[in-house]
PDB file of C-alpha atoms in Angstrom:
ATOM      1  CA  MET P   1      38.940 -28.835 -15.475  1.00  0.00           C
ATOM      2  CA  GLN P   2      37.270 -25.400 -16.293  1.00  0.00           C
ATOM      3  CA  ASN P   3      39.933 -24.553 -18.759  1.00  0.00           C
ATOM      4  CA  PHE P   4      39.626 -28.189 -20.598  1.00  0.00           C
ATOM      5  CA  LYS P   5      35.906 -27.426 -20.841  1.00  0.00           C
ATOM      6  CA  LEU P   6      36.428 -23.990 -22.329  1.00  0.00           C
ATOM      7  CA  ARG P   7      38.961 -25.443 -25.059  1.00  0.00           C
ATOM      8  CA  ARG P   8      36.362 -28.230 -25.765  1.00  0.00           C
ATOM      9  CA  ASN P   9      33.763 -25.730 -26.168  1.00  0.00           C
ATOM     10  CA  THR P  10      35.849 -23.592 -28.352  1.00  0.00           C
ATOM     11  CA  LEU P  11      36.866 -26.498 -30.432  1.00  0.00           C
ATOM     12  CA  VAL P  12      33.054 -27.509 -30.998  1.00  0.00           C
ATOM     13  CA  LEU P  13      32.121 -24.017 -31.812  1.00  0.00           C
ATOM     14  CA  GLY P  14      35.037 -23.793 -34.361  1.00  0.00           C
ATOM     15  CA  MET P  15      34.111 -27.126 -36.040  1.00  0.00           C
ATOM     16  CA  VAL P  16      30.373 -26.136 -36.476  1.00  0.00           C
ATOM     17  CA  VAL P  17      31.526 -22.570 -38.159  1.00  0.00           C
ATOM     18  CA  LEU P  18      33.912 -24.672 -40.367  1.00  0.00           C
ATOM     19  CA  GLY P  19      30.986 -26.912 -41.141  1.00  0.00           C
ATOM     20  CA  THR P  20      28.532 -24.165 -41.763  1.00  0.00           C
ATOM     21  CA  ALA P  21      31.207 -22.677 -43.979  1.00  0.00           C
ATOM     22  CA  LEU P  22      31.743 -25.776 -46.015  1.00  0.00           C
ATOM     23  CA  SER P  23      28.284 -26.480 -46.294  1.00  0.00           C
ATOM     24  CA  ALA P  24      27.416 -23.119 -47.896  1.00  0.00           C
ATOM     25  CA  GLN P  25      30.433 -23.570 -50.254  1.00  0.00           C
ATOM     26  CA  VAL P  26      29.252 -26.716 -51.330  1.00  0.00           C
ATOM     27  CA  GLN P  27      25.768 -25.365 -51.802  1.00  0.00           C
ATOM     28  CA  ALA P  28      27.025 -22.566 -53.856  1.00  0.00           C
ATOM     29  CA  GLN P  29      28.747 -24.872 -56.158  1.00  0.00           C
ATOM     30  CA  THR P  30      25.530 -27.275 -56.387  1.00  0.00           C
ATOM     31  CA  ASP P  31      23.628 -24.189 -57.327  1.00  0.00           C
ATOM     32  CA  TRP P  32      25.759 -22.974 -59.882  1.00  0.00           C
ATOM     33  CA  PRO P  33      24.828 -21.350 -62.082  1.00  0.00           C
ATOM     34  CA  SER P  34      21.808 -19.520 -60.557  1.00  0.00           C
ATOM     35  CA  LYS P  35      21.527 -16.716 -62.662  1.00  0.00           C
ATOM     36  CA  PRO P  36      22.827 -15.696 -66.333  1.00  0.00           C
ATOM     37  CA  LEU P  37      26.606 -15.905 -66.839  1.00  0.00           C
ATOM     38  CA  ARG P  38      28.700 -12.892 -68.165  1.00  0.00           C
ATOM     39  CA  LEU P  39      31.400 -13.255 -70.339  1.00  0.00           C
ATOM     40  CA  VAL P  40      33.546 -10.150 -70.165  1.00  0.00           C
ATOM     41  CA  VAL P  41      35.607  -9.586 -73.343  1.00  0.00           C
ATOM     42  CA  GLY P  42      38.840  -7.312 -72.908  1.00  0.00           C
ATOM     43  CA  ALA P  43      38.598  -5.998 -76.560  1.00  0.00           C
ATOM     44  CA  PRO P  44      36.024  -4.222 -78.937  1.00  0.00           C
ATOM     45  CA  ALA P  45      32.917  -5.922 -80.066  1.00  0.00           C
ATOM     46  CA  GLY P  46      33.359  -7.556 -83.429  1.00  0.00           C
ATOM     47  CA  GLY P  47      36.959  -8.546 -82.833  1.00  0.00           C
ATOM     48  CA  SER P  48      38.708 -11.927 -82.420  1.00  0.00           C
ATOM     49  CA  ALA P  49      37.980 -12.105 -78.489  1.00  0.00           C
ATOM     50  CA  ASP P  50      34.448 -10.996 -79.104  1.00  0.00           C
ATOM     51  CA  SER P  51      33.876 -13.949 -81.790  1.00  0.00           C
ATOM     52  CA  LEU P  52      35.236 -16.452 -79.659  1.00  0.00           C
ATOM     53  CA  ALA P  53      33.569 -15.378 -76.567  1.00  0.00           C
ATOM     54  CA  ARG P  54      30.213 -15.600 -78.576  1.00  0.00           C
ATOM     55  CA  LEU P  55      31.324 -19.340 -79.652  1.00  0.00           C
ATOM     56  CA  LEU P  56      32.192 -20.144 -76.054  1.00  0.00           C
ATOM     57  CA  ALA P  57      28.672 -18.818 -75.052  1.00  0.00           C
ATOM     58  CA  GLU P  58      26.905 -21.118 -77.237  1.00  0.00           C
ATOM     59  CA  GLY P  59      28.537 -24.101 -75.601  1.00  0.00           C
ATOM     60  CA  LEU P  60      27.942 -22.747 -72.054  1.00  0.00           C
ATOM     61  CA  GLN P  61      24.057 -22.266 -72.937  1.00  0.00           C
ATOM     62  CA  GLN P  62      23.616 -25.590 -74.525  1.00  0.00           C
ATOM     63  CA  GLU P  63      25.191 -27.511 -71.443  1.00  0.00           C
ATOM     64  CA  LEU P  64      24.057 -25.144 -68.435  1.00  0.00           C
ATOM     65  CA  GLY P  65      20.623 -24.117 -69.784  1.00  0.00           C
ATOM     66  CA  LYS P  66      21.382 -20.438 -68.727  1.00  0.00           C
ATOM     67  CA  SER P  67      21.637 -17.385 -70.523  1.00  0.00           C
ATOM     68  CA  VAL P  68      25.309 -16.259 -71.318  1.00  0.00           C
ATOM     69  CA  ILE P  69      25.819 -12.542 -71.932  1.00  0.00           C
ATOM     70  CA  VAL P  70      28.824 -11.329 -73.795  1.00  0.00           C
ATOM     71  CA  GLU P  71      30.033  -7.912 -72.574  1.00  0.00           C
ATOM     72  CA  SER P  72      32.842  -5.921 -74.236  1.00  0.00           C
ATOM     73  CA  LYS P  73      35.031  -4.061 -71.999  1.00  0.00           C
ATOM     74  CA  PRO P  74      37.746  -2.579 -74.104  1.00  0.00           C
ATOM     75  CA  GLY P  75      40.593  -0.189 -72.969  1.00  0.00           C
ATOM     76  CA  ALA P  76      43.977  -0.048 -71.321  1.00  0.00           C
ATOM     77  CA  GLY P  77      45.066  -3.136 -72.726  1.00  0.00           C
ATOM     78  CA  GLY P  78      42.496  -5.380 -71.035  1.00  0.00           C
ATOM     79  CA  VAL P  79      42.802  -3.916 -67.751  1.00  0.00           C
ATOM     80  CA  LEU P  80      39.046  -2.691 -67.470  1.00  0.00           C
ATOM     81  CA  ALA P  81      37.917  -6.291 -68.479  1.00  0.00           C
ATOM     82  CA  VAL P  82      40.105  -7.498 -65.522  1.00  0.00           C
ATOM     83  CA  ASN P  83      38.716  -5.076 -63.255  1.00  0.00           C
ATOM     84  CA  ASP P  84      35.412  -6.104 -63.819  1.00  0.00           C
ATOM     85  CA  LEU P  85      36.246  -9.741 -63.211  1.00  0.00           C
ATOM     86  CA  MET P  86      37.872  -8.754 -59.893  1.00  0.00           C
ATOM     87  CA  ALA P  87      34.943  -6.937 -58.787  1.00  0.00           C
ATOM     88  CA  ASN P  88      32.189  -9.374 -59.868  1.00  0.00           C
ATOM     89  CA  GLY P  89      33.709 -12.840 -60.282  1.00  0.00           C
ATOM     90  CA  LYS P  90      34.009 -14.436 -57.002  1.00  0.00           C
ATOM     91  CA  ASP P  91      30.896 -16.883 -57.425  1.00  0.00           C
ATOM     92  CA  GLY P  92      31.824 -17.906 -61.136  1.00  0.00           C
ATOM     93  CA  HIS P  93      29.004 -16.109 -62.610  1.00  0.00           C
ATOM     94  CA  THR P  94      31.416 -13.648 -64.404  1.00  0.00           C
ATOM     95  CA  LEU P  95      34.166 -14.923 -66.461  1.00  0.00           C
ATOM     96  CA  LEU P  96      36.638 -13.291 -68.627  1.00  0.00           C
ATOM     97  CA  VAL P  97      37.736 -13.968 -72.301  1.00  0.00           C
ATOM     98  CA  ILE P  98      41.029 -12.609 -73.203  1.00  0.00           C
ATOM     99  CA  GLN P  99      44.658 -13.294 -74.654  1.00  0.00           C
ATOM    100  CA  GLY P 100      47.398 -14.685 -72.516  1.00  0.00           C
ATOM    101  CA  GLY P 101      49.214 -11.235 -73.015  1.00  0.00           C
ATOM    102  CA  ILE P 102      46.789 -10.022 -69.977  1.00  0.00           C
ATOM    103  CA  VAL P 103      49.396 -11.418 -67.745  1.00  0.00           C
ATOM    104  CA  ALA P 104      52.442 -11.751 -69.985  1.00  0.00           C
ATOM    105  CA  GLU P 105      52.633  -8.415 -71.881  1.00  0.00           C
ATOM    106  CA  THR P 106      50.054  -5.717 -70.393  1.00  0.00           C
ATOM    107  CA  PRO P 107      51.660  -5.378 -66.850  1.00  0.00           C
ATOM    108  CA  LEU P 108      55.037  -4.857 -68.382  1.00  0.00           C
ATOM    109  CA  ALA P 109      53.544  -2.271 -70.914  1.00  0.00           C
ATOM    110  CA  TYR P 110      51.078  -0.466 -68.703  1.00  0.00           C
ATOM    111  CA  LYS P 111      50.745   0.133 -64.950  1.00  0.00           C
ATOM    112  CA  VAL P 112      48.013  -2.310 -63.676  1.00  0.00           C
ATOM    113  CA  ASN P 113      46.217  -2.549 -60.346  1.00  0.00           C
ATOM    114  CA  TYR P 114      46.296  -6.511 -60.149  1.00  0.00           C
ATOM    115  CA  GLN P 115      48.955  -9.106 -59.649  1.00  0.00           C
ATOM    116  CA  PRO P 116      48.940 -11.178 -63.041  1.00  0.00           C
ATOM    117  CA  PHE P 117      50.164 -14.299 -61.812  1.00  0.00           C
ATOM    118  CA  LYS P 118      47.921 -14.350 -58.551  1.00  0.00           C
ATOM    119  CA  ASP P 119      44.595 -12.571 -59.538  1.00  0.00           C
ATOM    120  CA  LEU P 120      43.922 -14.307 -62.615  1.00  0.00           C
ATOM    121  CA  LYS P 121      43.477 -17.922 -63.410  1.00  0.00           C
ATOM    122  CA  PRO P 122      43.315 -19.329 -66.907  1.00  0.00           C
ATOM    123  CA  LEU P 123      40.586 -22.234 -67.117  1.00  0.00           C
ATOM    124  CA  ALA P 124      41.226 -23.479 -70.662  1.00  0.00           C
ATOM    125  CA  GLN P 125      42.499 -22.449 -74.067  1.00  0.00           C
ATOM    126  CA  ILE P 126      39.808 -21.256 -76.465  1.00  0.00           C
ATOM    127  CA  SER P 127      42.112 -20.814 -79.588  1.00  0.00           C
ATOM    128  CA  ARG P 128      45.591 -20.673 -80.398  1.00  0.00           C
ATOM    129  CA  THR P 129      46.736 -17.606 -82.558  1.00  0.00           C
ATOM    130  CA  GLY P 130      49.655 -15.369 -83.463  1.00  0.00           C
ATOM    131  CA  LEU P 131      50.840 -12.243 -85.386  1.00  0.00           C
ATOM    132  CA  ILE P 132      51.401 -11.795 -88.952  1.00  0.00           C
ATOM    133  CA  LEU P 133      53.661  -9.173 -90.632  1.00  0.00           C
ATOM    134  CA  VAL P 134      51.700  -7.653 -93.246  1.00  0.00           C
ATOM    135  CA  ALA P 135      52.507  -4.874 -95.765  1.00  0.00           C
ATOM    136  CA  ASN P 136      50.904  -2.152 -98.010  1.00  0.00           C
ATOM    137  CA  LYS P 137      49.862  -3.876-101.194  1.00  0.00           C
ATOM    138  CA  GLU P 138      51.998  -1.139-102.990  1.00  0.00           C
ATOM    139  CA  LEU P 139      55.195  -1.691-101.227  1.00  0.00           C
ATOM    140  CA  PRO P 140      57.550  -3.275-103.745  1.00  0.00           C
ATOM    141  CA  VAL P 141      58.440  -6.555-101.928  1.00  0.00           C
ATOM    142  CA  SER P 142      56.699  -9.925-101.909  1.00  0.00           C
ATOM    143  CA  ASN P 143      58.789 -11.628 -99.264  1.00  0.00           C
ATOM    144  CA  LEU P 144      60.791 -11.065 -96.052  1.00  0.00           C
ATOM    145  CA  GLN P 145      64.164 -11.042 -97.788  1.00  0.00           C
ATOM    146  CA  GLN P 146      63.003  -8.574-100.228  1.00  0.00           C
ATOM    147  CA  LEU P 147      61.683  -6.357 -97.503  1.00  0.00           C
ATOM    148  CA  ILE P 148      65.342  -6.508 -95.807  1.00  0.00           C
ATOM    149  CA  SER P 149      66.901  -5.477 -98.937  1.00  0.00           C
ATOM    150  CA  TYR P 150      64.499  -2.865 -99.834  1.00  0.00           C
ATOM    151  CA  THR P 151      64.578  -1.265 -96.371  1.00  0.00           C
ATOM    152  CA  LYS P 152      68.304  -0.936 -96.185  1.00  0.00           C
ATOM    153  CA  THR P 153      67.976   1.353 -99.403  1.00  0.00           C
ATOM    154  CA  GLN P 154      65.500   3.595 -97.805  1.00  0.00           C
ATOM    155  CA  LYS P 155      66.860   6.677 -95.842  1.00  0.00           C
ATOM    156  CA  GLY P 156      65.883   6.442 -92.464  1.00  0.00           C
ATOM    157  CA  GLY P 157      64.337   2.684 -92.855  1.00  0.00           C
ATOM    158  CA  LEU P 158      60.753   2.324 -92.918  1.00  0.00           C
ATOM    159  CA  ASP P 159      57.970   2.807 -90.179  1.00  0.00           C
ATOM    160  CA  PHE P 160      55.976  -0.078 -88.726  1.00  0.00           C
ATOM    161  CA  ALA P 161      52.424   0.076 -87.089  1.00  0.00           C
ATOM    162  CA  SER P 162      51.492  -2.056 -84.233  1.00  0.00           C
ATOM    163  CA  TYR P 163      47.900  -2.453 -82.373  1.00  0.00           C
ATOM    164  CA  ALA P 164      49.241  -1.265 -78.968  1.00  0.00           C
ATOM    165  CA  THR P 165      52.536   0.510 -77.607  1.00  0.00           C
ATOM    166  CA  GLY P 166      54.736  -2.076 -75.723  1.00  0.00           C
ATOM    167  CA  MET P 167      52.730  -5.163 -76.592  1.00  0.00           C
ATOM    168  CA  LYS P 168      53.925  -7.974 -78.907  1.00  0.00           C
ATOM    169  CA  GLY P 169      53.111  -6.263 -82.188  1.00  0.00           C
ATOM    170  CA  HIS P 170      55.647  -3.349 -81.009  1.00  0.00           C
ATOM    171  CA  THR P 171      58.131  -5.542 -79.758  1.00  0.00           C
ATOM    172  CA  SER P 172      58.212  -7.995 -82.686  1.00  0.00           C
ATOM    173  CA  GLY P 173      58.842  -5.077 -85.109  1.00  0.00           C
ATOM    174  CA  MET P 174      61.738  -3.965 -83.000  1.00  0.00           C
ATOM    175  CA  LEU P 175      63.114  -7.516 -82.638  1.00  0.00           C
ATOM    176  CA  LEU P 176      62.919  -8.012 -86.395  1.00  0.00           C
ATOM    177  CA  GLY P 177      64.984  -4.800 -86.902  1.00  0.00           C
ATOM    178  CA  GLN P 178      67.493  -5.944 -84.472  1.00  0.00           C
ATOM    179  CA  LEU P 179      67.761  -9.530 -85.982  1.00  0.00           C
ATOM    180  CA  THR P 180      68.216  -8.268 -89.691  1.00  0.00           C
ATOM    181  CA  ASN P 181      70.065  -5.000 -89.028  1.00  0.00           C
ATOM    182  CA  ILE P 182      67.328  -2.832 -90.552  1.00  0.00           C
ATOM    183  CA  GLN P 183      65.936   0.358 -89.318  1.00  0.00           C
ATOM    184  CA  LEU P 184      62.265  -0.096 -88.411  1.00  0.00           C
ATOM    185  CA  LYS P 185      60.413   2.822 -86.729  1.00  0.00           C
ATOM    186  CA  HIS P 186      57.264   2.208 -84.406  1.00  0.00           C
ATOM    187  CA  VAL P 187      54.099   3.876 -84.868  1.00  0.00           C
ATOM    188  CA  GLY P 188      51.551   2.849 -81.982  1.00  0.00           C
ATOM    189  CA  TYR P 189      47.823   2.898 -82.364  1.00  0.00           C
ATOM    190  CA  LYS P 190      44.943   2.202 -80.151  1.00  0.00           C
ATOM    191  CA  GLY P 191      43.835  -0.957 -81.696  1.00  0.00           C
ATOM    192  CA  SER P 192      44.116  -2.815 -85.145  1.00  0.00           C
ATOM    193  CA  PRO P 193      41.337  -0.894 -87.047  1.00  0.00           C
ATOM    194  CA  PRO P 194      42.968   2.402 -87.208  1.00  0.00           C
ATOM    195  CA  ALA P 195      46.601   0.858 -87.967  1.00  0.00           C
ATOM    196  CA  LEU P 196      45.007  -1.107 -90.777  1.00  0.00           C
ATOM    197  CA  THR P 197      43.305   1.927 -92.239  1.00  0.00           C
ATOM    198  CA  ASP P 198      46.564   3.611 -92.369  1.00  0.00           C
ATOM    199  CA  LEU P 199      48.328   0.681 -93.666  1.00  0.00           C
ATOM    200  CA  MET P 200      45.896   0.141 -96.481  1.00  0.00           C
ATOM    201  CA  GLY P 201      45.904   4.038 -97.294  1.00  0.00           C
ATOM    202  CA  GLY P 202      49.909   3.911 -97.533  1.00  0.00           C
ATOM    203  CA  HIS P 203      50.464   6.012 -94.236  1.00  0.00           C
ATOM    204  CA  VAL P 204      52.549   3.173 -92.903  1.00  0.00           C
ATOM    205  CA  PRO P 205      53.943   0.420 -94.966  1.00  0.00           C
ATOM    206  CA  LEU P 206      54.284  -2.296 -92.379  1.00  0.00           C
ATOM    207  CA  MET P 207      52.305  -3.785 -89.428  1.00  0.00           C
ATOM    208  CA  PHE P 208      52.700  -6.597 -86.952  1.00  0.00           C
ATOM    209  CA  ASP P 209      48.905  -7.655 -86.497  1.00  0.00           C
ATOM    210  CA  GLY P 210      46.896 -10.380 -85.311  1.00  0.00           C
ATOM    211  CA  LEU P 211      45.672 -12.942 -87.968  1.00  0.00           C
ATOM    212  CA  THR P 212      42.048 -12.403 -87.243  1.00  0.00           C
ATOM    213  CA  THR P 213      41.835  -8.879 -88.231  1.00  0.00           C
ATOM    214  CA  SER P 214      44.373  -8.997 -91.037  1.00  0.00           C
ATOM    215  CA  LEU P 215      43.081 -12.176 -92.770  1.00  0.00           C
ATOM    216  CA  PRO P 216      40.067 -10.679 -94.253  1.00  0.00           C
ATOM    217  CA  LEU P 217      42.093  -7.902 -95.909  1.00  0.00           C
ATOM    218  CA  ILE P 218      44.673 -10.384 -97.132  1.00  0.00           C
ATOM    219  CA  LYS P 219      42.034 -12.472 -98.827  1.00  0.00           C
ATOM    220  CA  THR P 220      40.502  -9.497-100.516  1.00  0.00           C
ATOM    221  CA  GLY P 221      43.802  -8.427-101.626  1.00  0.00           C
ATOM    222  CA  LYS P 222      43.826  -5.100 -99.504  1.00  0.00           C
ATOM    223  CA  ILE P 223      47.135  -5.804 -97.892  1.00  0.00           C
ATOM    224  CA  LYS P 224      49.648  -8.471 -98.461  1.00  0.00           C
ATOM    225  CA  PRO P 225      51.308 -11.229 -96.063  1.00  0.00           C
ATOM    226  CA  ILE P 226      55.113 -11.472 -95.410  1.00  0.00           C
ATOM    227  CA  ALA P 227      55.515 -13.958 -92.525  1.00  0.00           C
ATOM    228  CA  VAL P 228      53.697 -15.452 -89.364  1.00  0.00           C
ATOM    229  CA  ASN P 229      54.966 -16.069 -86.220  1.00  0.00           C
ATOM    230  CA  TYR P 230      53.228 -19.569 -85.780  1.00  0.00           C
ATOM    231  CA  PRO P 231      55.526 -22.574 -85.229  1.00  0.00           C
ATOM    232  CA  THR P 232      53.992 -23.962 -88.377  1.00  0.00           C
ATOM    233  CA  ARG P 233      52.440 -22.388 -91.421  1.00  0.00           C
ATOM    234  CA  ILE P 234      48.645 -21.799 -91.160  1.00  0.00           C
ATOM    235  CA  ALA P 235      45.790 -23.595 -92.961  1.00  0.00           C
ATOM    236  CA  GLU P 236      44.486 -20.138 -94.274  1.00  0.00           C
ATOM    237  CA  LEU P 237      47.581 -18.899 -95.760  1.00  0.00           C
ATOM    238  CA  PRO P 238      49.356 -22.049 -96.758  1.00  0.00           C
ATOM    239  CA  ASP P 239      51.879 -20.014 -99.003  1.00  0.00           C
ATOM    240  CA  THR P 240      53.020 -17.578 -96.298  1.00  0.00           C
ATOM    241  CA  PRO P 241      56.197 -18.824 -94.628  1.00  0.00           C
ATOM    242  CA  THR P 242      56.832 -18.770 -90.716  1.00  0.00           C
ATOM    243  CA  PHE P 243      59.614 -16.540 -89.352  1.00  0.00           C
ATOM    244  CA  LYS P 244      61.070 -19.684 -88.003  1.00  0.00           C
ATOM    245  CA  GLU P 245      61.474 -21.450 -91.366  1.00  0.00           C
ATOM    246  CA  LEU P 246      63.112 -18.382 -92.715  1.00  0.00           C
ATOM    247  CA  GLY P 247      65.776 -18.480 -90.247  1.00  0.00           C
ATOM    248  CA  TYR P 248      64.328 -16.176 -87.304  1.00  0.00           C
ATOM    249  CA  PRO P 249      62.945 -18.751 -84.559  1.00  0.00           C
ATOM    250  CA  GLN P 250      63.090 -15.801 -81.942  1.00  0.00           C
ATOM    251  CA  LEU P 251      60.119 -14.247 -83.551  1.00  0.00           C
ATOM    252  CA  ALA P 252      58.075 -17.699 -83.368  1.00  0.00           C
ATOM    253  CA  GLN P 253      56.172 -16.393 -80.360  1.00  0.00           C
ATOM    254  CA  ALA P 254      52.575 -17.569 -80.864  1.00  0.00           C
ATOM    255  CA  GLY P 255      49.911 -16.775 -78.288  1.00  0.00           C
ATOM    256  CA  TRP P 256      46.375 -17.849 -77.285  1.00  0.00           C
ATOM    257  CA  PHE P 257      42.945 -16.710 -76.194  1.00  0.00           C
ATOM    258  CA  GLY P 258      41.449 -18.526 -72.914  1.00  0.00           C
ATOM    259  CA  VAL P 259      38.580 -18.308 -70.571  1.00  0.00           C
ATOM    260  CA  TRP P 260      39.477 -17.024 -67.155  1.00  0.00           C
ATOM    261  CA  SER P 261      38.148 -16.816 -63.761  1.00  0.00           C
ATOM    262  CA  ARG P 262      39.285 -15.401 -60.267  1.00  0.00           C
ATOM    263  CA  PRO P 263      41.244 -18.115 -58.449  1.00  0.00           C
ATOM    264  CA  ASP P 264      39.004 -17.885 -55.463  1.00  0.00           C
ATOM    265  CA  VAL P 265      36.123 -19.214 -57.636  1.00  0.00           C
ATOM    266  CA  PRO P 266      34.943 -22.760 -56.303  1.00  0.00           C
ATOM    267  CA  PRO P 267      37.250 -25.695 -57.816  1.00  0.00           C
ATOM    268  CA  ALA P 268      34.189 -27.493 -58.865  1.00  0.00           C
ATOM    269  CA  ILE P 269      32.910 -24.581 -60.901  1.00  0.00           C
ATOM    270  CA  GLN P 270      36.356 -23.853 -62.432  1.00  0.00           C
ATOM    271  CA  GLN P 271      36.461 -27.656 -63.524  1.00  0.00           C
ATOM    272  CA  LYS P 272      33.109 -27.384 -64.963  1.00  0.00           C
ATOM    273  CA  VAL P 273      33.769 -24.412 -67.277  1.00  0.00           C
ATOM    274  CA  ARG P 274      37.062 -25.918 -68.375  1.00  0.00           C
ATOM    275  CA  GLU P 275      35.148 -29.352 -69.361  1.00  0.00           C
ATOM    276  CA  ILE P 276      32.552 -27.598 -71.261  1.00  0.00           C
ATOM    277  CA  THR P 277      35.043 -25.307 -72.943  1.00  0.00           C
ATOM    278  CA  LEU P 278      37.320 -28.133 -74.010  1.00  0.00           C
ATOM    279  CA  ALA P 279      34.631 -30.382 -75.309  1.00  0.00           C
ATOM    280  CA  HIS P 280      32.700 -27.623 -77.330  1.00  0.00           C
ATOM    281  CA  PHE P 281      35.786 -26.460 -79.159  1.00  0.00           C
ATOM    282  CA  ARG P 282      36.582 -30.264 -80.173  1.00  0.00           C
ATOM    283  CA  LYS P 283      33.456 -30.111 -82.185  1.00  0.00           C
ATOM    284  CA  ALA P 284      34.325 -30.220 -85.863  1.00  0.00           C
ATOM    285  CA  ALA P 285      31.807 -27.203 -86.584  1.00  0.00           C
ATOM    286  CA  VAL P 286      33.526 -25.101 -83.956  1.00  0.00           C
ATOM    287  CA  GLN P 287      37.012 -25.931 -85.026  1.00  0.00           C
ATOM    288  CA  LYS P 288      35.986 -24.957 -88.698  1.00  0.00           C
ATOM    289  CA  ARG P 289      34.914 -21.670 -87.492  1.00  0.00           C
ATOM    290  CA  VAL P 290      37.857 -21.075 -85.280  1.00  0.00           C
ATOM    291  CA  ARG P 291      40.217 -21.817 -88.332  1.00  0.00           C
ATOM    292  CA  GLU P 292      38.229 -19.481 -90.550  1.00  0.00           C
ATOM    293  CA  MET P 293      39.108 -16.615 -88.201  1.00  0.00           C
ATOM    294  CA  GLY P 294      42.769 -17.626 -88.861  1.00  0.00           C
ATOM    295  CA  MET P 295      43.509 -19.404 -85.461  1.00  0.00           C
ATOM    296  CA  ASP P 296      43.817 -23.019 -84.480  1.00  0.00           C
ATOM    297  CA  GLU P 297      42.027 -25.057 -82.162  1.00  0.00           C
ATOM    298  CA  PRO P 298      43.014 -25.023 -78.369  1.00  0.00           C
ATOM    299  CA  THR P 299      45.335 -27.704 -76.778  1.00  0.00           C
ATOM    300  CA  ALA P 300      43.873 -29.347 -73.583  1.00  0.00           C
ATOM    301  CA  ALA P 301      46.902 -27.652 -71.371  1.00  0.00           C
ATOM    302  CA  THR P 302      45.859 -27.667 -67.672  1.00  0.00           C
ATOM    303  CA  SER P 303      45.676 -24.252 -65.808  1.00  0.00           C
ATOM    304  CA  GLU P 304      49.338 -24.930 -64.458  1.00  0.00           C
ATOM    305  CA  GLU P 305      50.786 -25.483 -67.830  1.00  0.00           C
ATOM    306  CA  LEU P 306      49.170 -22.423 -69.353  1.00  0.00           C
ATOM    307  CA  MET P 307      50.625 -20.422 -66.490  1.00  0.00           C
ATOM    308  CA  ALA P 308      53.974 -21.861 -67.016  1.00  0.00           C
ATOM    309  CA  ASP P 309      53.828 -20.780 -70.679  1.00  0.00           C
ATOM    310  CA  LEU P 310      52.873 -17.480 -69.881  1.00  0.00           C
ATOM    311  CA  LYS P 311      55.665 -17.023 -67.256  1.00  0.00           C
ATOM    312  CA  GLN P 312      58.293 -17.881 -69.925  1.00  0.00           C
ATOM    313  CA  ALA P 313      56.734 -15.382 -72.429  1.00  0.00           C
ATOM    314  CA  SER P 314      56.525 -12.754 -69.821  1.00  0.00           C
ATOM    315  CA  GLN P 315      60.245 -13.151 -69.252  1.00  0.00           C
ATOM    316  CA  GLN P 316      60.911 -12.832 -73.194  1.00  0.00           C
ATOM    317  CA  GLN P 317      58.700  -9.970 -73.451  1.00  0.00           C
ATOM    318  CA  ALA P 318      60.508  -8.083 -70.440  1.00  0.00           C
ATOM    319  CA  ALA P 319      63.840  -8.624 -72.186  1.00  0.00           C
ATOM    320  CA  LEU P 320      62.826  -7.216 -75.326  1.00  0.00           C
ATOM    321  CA  LEU P 321      61.165  -4.091 -73.491  1.00  0.00           C
ATOM    322  CA  LYS P 322      64.442  -3.564 -71.736  1.00  0.00           C
ATOM    323  CA  SER P 323      66.466  -3.934 -74.919  1.00  0.00           C
ATOM    324  CA  ILE P 324      64.390  -1.070 -76.477  1.00  0.00           C
ATOM    325  CA  ASN P 325      64.542   0.903 -73.130  1.00  0.00           C
ATOM    326  CA  TYR P 326      60.622   0.928 -73.000  1.00  0.00           C
ATOM    327  CA  LYS P 327      58.967   2.303 -69.802  1.00  0.00           C
ATOM    328  CA  PRO P 328      55.239   1.336 -68.718  1.00  0.00           C
ATOM    329  CA  GLU P 329      52.800   3.907 -69.494  1.00  0.00           C
TER     330      GLU P 329
END
């Protein structure tokens, strides 16, 4: 009888503790947000991720009635921003705005201190984007076939720049060389701006770059487009073909930006952020601003669908890095 009473008391105490914990969790979700939100951006201020984060901040502020602070944490391929989220994001007041490459590419190219498919959760897409092969305006080619033919006449081939060693801008150039049997030598930079400066200055003839940073320079005639890795042509560059239509579907590897949280953020908060994000980016005025950046509006893919997409992209990227014998830095 005494043992029975002890077990019963233990069970009652456990239920009280569980009830208290659940009550605290419900209260936290009800009170959210109880202070200004932070959107941590894993890229420099003024870039595409920063611009998208500010668009998202507008929607969150309108719907939640709280200030939203956008903070740039560039460096280490986005790892510094992830570390910030890991340290401060448990209550859902700190969120991350970054490309899907943070789990599909960065851990393959750099040594990271997080588990990409366990420690991060994409709540919603913000935009879909991709890369474009651009050339110095003086390079005597105007399309991909001409580029292939011209490169074969150059002793030692041609150099190409990328915004980061080991990332998709790097592996896309190496893959193009393999598929077309031309010699392309990689020159890695720390970000798009210095690489584009050298491209315009003629120090490197080619670059795989993000559309957002290249598009203004294309429109002003400072560099010229060759092909995009989107599945279809983009509205801002209707005359620029896709690699897929040129016969190289292996290079059709477009990506996306999203808003992320820690996976242990209360589900109700995750869902609220997702709903606000998707509703805001469905607005015609917001879609127009996204397209002006050279991107497409987001899909309504679920977190599970987004992660499945990233796992496939990670497998493809790993195979490419292995083919060029790349070792993480």
